[in-house]
Amino acid sequence: QSQIAMATQLHGIGDLIKRLEAIADACGEKKKEDQPKDEFLRLKQRVYVLLEEARKDIHERQKLLNKRGNCKETIEKGHSVRQALEELRRALPKLQALHKKAQNQRGAKGRKEELQARYQDIRILKRHVDELNELFVSCQAAEETPSANLFGRPSGVGGLRELGRASPEDTRRDLTSQEEDALAAMKRRDEDIEKQLSEVGQALGRLDPLARQIGQTAERHRLRAEALTAEVDKTEGDMQMLNKRVTEVMRYERNTSCCCQIVLMVVLLCCVGFIFQQLT
């Protein structure tokens, strides 16, 4: 837009520059600007651009009509304005659908103020689209009025359609200071949201190596815990085997002591019998 505004006053040079930029963009030679990550913000930014371009084309078309009358350039600009209006009409339902989808998402209660602000943005944009449409219709009505007067029909006669049309002086205007302040506030809010998103992305980028390191440390600790568990299981098996051996040894000692006591008793009885025999 700045290049078109700085262009020379040669006839049709603006349209040629637009076509060349469109061709360069389609071929991938033109560097694309950074687009917002949020689809709602991207679509709303596109609506801003369409509103500005369409309003500018309407004013330029009206100047050409006043200066040269109906010509090729006025027809092309009128066609571009109709295309912009059609795209704007399709964009508004998309914005409403995205807003409704955001309301149904998890955590929507924590974003109540942001969702309310987006709803107000949609209302303001719809009003601007309606005003732009009325401006274009009024300009077309102003074109039809001189041709009607040529056939002898007064400009005030034409039924409800003629009476319902607004005056070109009332609709051919720029944005008011209140509307400009509202648009500026919307843009500032969008920039703040984009800044916060970029800060969150940077924080996540800084946390990513730390998270990876924590994951690697946790993996090492898990392997060590598994090794310790295996050692504990092995030690428990060894303890059970040792307890079994101790039990066997104690049973063997008990049996051995019993045998020794029986032998001693037999020997003692033999000795007593021998002594008794010698005495008798």
Coordinates of C-alpha atoms in Angstrom, one line a residue, residues 107-271:
G107 CA -10.7 -23.3 30.0
A108 CA -13.1 -20.8 28.3
K109 CA -14.1 -19.4 31.8
G110 CA -10.6 -18.2 32.4
R111 CA -10.7 -16.3 29.1
K112 CA -14.0 -14.6 29.6
E113 CA -12.7 -11.1 29.2
E114 CA -10.8 -12.0 26.0
L115 CA -13.9 -13.7 24.5
Q116 CA -16.1 -10.7 25.4
A117 CA -13.6 -8.4 23.7
R118 CA -13.6 -10.6 20.6
Y119 CA -17.4 -10.5 20.5
Q120 CA -17.2 -6.7 20.6
D121 CA -14.6 -6.8 17.8
I122 CA -17.0 -8.8 15.7
R123 CA -19.8 -6.3 16.2
I124 CA -17.6 -3.4 15.4
L125 CA -16.3 -5.1 12.2
K126 CA -19.8 -5.9 11.2
R127 CA -20.8 -2.3 11.5
H128 CA -17.8 -1.2 9.4
V129 CA -18.7 -3.7 6.7
D130 CA -22.3 -2.5 6.7
E131 CA -21.1 1.1 6.4
L132 CA -18.7 0.2 3.6
N133 CA -21.5 -1.5 1.8
E134 CA -23.8 1.5 2.2
L135 CA -21.0 3.8 1.0
F136 CA -20.6 1.7 -2.2
V137 CA -24.3 1.5 -2.8
S138 CA -24.7 5.3 -2.3
C139 CA -21.9 5.9 -4.8
Q140 CA -23.6 3.7 -7.3
A141 CA -26.9 5.6 -6.6
A142 CA -25.1 8.9 -7.3
E143 CA -23.9 7.5 -10.6
E144 CA -27.5 6.4 -11.6
T145 CA -29.1 9.8 -10.7
P146 CA -27.6 11.9 -13.6
S147 CA -28.5 9.2 -16.1
A148 CA -32.1 9.2 -14.8
N149 CA -32.3 13.0 -15.1
L150 CA -31.3 12.8 -18.7
F151 CA -34.5 10.9 -19.5
G152 CA -36.6 13.6 -17.8
R153 CA -37.3 11.8 -14.5
P154 CA -36.8 13.9 -11.4
S155 CA -34.1 12.7 -8.9
G156 CA -36.7 12.7 -6.1
V157 CA -39.0 10.3 -7.9
G158 CA -38.2 6.5 -8.0
G159 CA -40.2 4.8 -5.4
L160 CA -39.2 3.4 -2.0
R161 CA -35.7 2.4 -3.3
E162 CA -34.9 6.0 -4.2
L163 CA -36.3 7.3 -0.9
G164 CA -34.5 4.7 1.1
R165 CA -31.0 5.6 -0.3
A166 CA -28.9 7.8 1.9
S167 CA -27.3 10.9 0.6
P168 CA -23.8 10.5 -0.8
E169 CA -22.6 13.4 1.4
D170 CA -23.7 11.5 4.5
T171 CA -22.1 8.2 3.6
R172 CA -18.9 9.3 1.8
R173 CA -16.9 10.0 5.0
D174 CA -13.8 8.7 6.7
L175 CA -13.7 7.0 10.1
T176 CA -14.7 9.1 13.1
S177 CA -12.3 9.6 15.9
Q178 CA -14.3 7.2 18.1
E179 CA -14.1 4.5 15.4
E180 CA -10.4 5.1 14.9
D181 CA -9.8 4.9 18.6
A182 CA -11.8 1.6 18.7
L183 CA -9.8 0.2 15.8
A184 CA -6.5 1.3 17.4
A185 CA -7.5 -0.3 20.7
M186 CA -8.4 -3.5 19.0
K187 CA -5.0 -3.5 17.2
R188 CA -3.2 -2.8 20.4
R189 CA -5.0 -5.6 22.2
D190 CA -4.1 -8.0 19.4
E191 CA -0.5 -6.9 19.6
D192 CA -0.5 -7.5 23.3
I193 CA -2.0 -11.0 22.8
E194 CA 0.6 -11.7 20.1
K195 CA 3.4 -10.5 22.5
Q196 CA 2.1 -12.7 25.3
L197 CA 1.9 -15.7 23.0
S198 CA 5.5 -15.0 21.8
E199 CA 6.7 -14.8 25.4
V200 CA 4.9 -18.0 26.2
G201 CA 6.6 -19.6 23.2
Q202 CA 10.0 -18.3 24.3
A203 CA 9.4 -19.6 27.9
L204 CA 8.5 -23.0 26.5
G205 CA 11.6 -23.0 24.3
R206 CA 13.7 -22.3 27.4
L207 CA 12.0 -25.0 29.3
D208 CA 12.3 -27.6 26.6
P209 CA 16.0 -28.4 27.3
L210 CA 15.3 -28.5 31.0
A211 CA 12.4 -30.9 30.5
R212 CA 14.6 -33.1 28.3
Q213 CA 17.3 -33.1 31.0
I214 CA 14.8 -34.0 33.7
G215 CA 13.5 -36.8 31.6
Q216 CA 17.0 -38.2 31.1
T217 CA 17.7 -38.0 34.8
A218 CA 14.4 -39.7 35.6
E219 CA 15.3 -42.4 33.1
R220 CA 18.7 -43.0 34.8
H221 CA 17.1 -43.1 38.2
R222 CA 14.5 -45.6 36.9
L223 CA 17.3 -47.9 35.7
R224 CA 19.1 -47.6 39.0
A225 CA 15.9 -48.4 40.9
E226 CA 15.3 -51.4 38.7
A227 CA 18.9 -52.6 39.4
L228 CA 18.4 -52.1 43.2
T229 CA 15.1 -54.0 43.0
A230 CA 16.9 -56.9 41.3
E231 CA 19.6 -56.9 43.9
V232 CA 17.1 -56.8 46.8
D233 CA 15.2 -59.7 45.2
K234 CA 18.5 -61.7 44.9
T235 CA 19.5 -60.8 48.5
E236 CA 16.1 -61.9 49.7
G237 CA 16.5 -65.3 48.0
D238 CA 20.0 -65.7 49.6
M239 CA 18.5 -64.9 53.0
Q240 CA 15.8 -67.5 52.6
M241 CA 18.4 -70.1 51.5
L242 CA 20.6 -69.2 54.5
N243 CA 17.6 -69.5 56.9
K244 CA 16.9 -72.9 55.4
R245 CA 20.4 -74.1 56.0
V246 CA 20.4 -72.8 59.6
T247 CA 17.2 -74.6 60.3
E248 CA 18.7 -77.8 59.0
V249 CA 21.8 -77.4 61.1
M250 CA 19.7 -76.8 64.2
R251 CA 17.7 -79.9 63.5
Y252 CA 20.9 -81.9 63.0
E253 CA 22.3 -80.6 66.2
R254 CA 19.1 -81.5 68.1
N255 CA 19.2 -85.0 66.7
T256 CA 22.9 -85.4 67.5
S257 CA 22.4 -84.3 71.1
C258 CA 19.6 -86.7 71.6
C259 CA 21.7 -89.6 70.4
C260 CA 24.6 -88.6 72.7
Q261 CA 22.2 -88.5 75.7
I262 CA 21.0 -92.1 74.9
V263 CA 24.5 -93.4 74.6
L264 CA 25.5 -91.8 77.9
M265 CA 22.5 -93.3 79.6
V266 CA 23.4 -96.8 78.2
V267 CA 27.0 -96.4 79.4
L268 CA 25.9 -95.2 82.8
L269 CA 23.5 -98.2 83.1
C270 CA 26.4 -100.6 82.1
C271 CA 28.7 -99.1 84.7

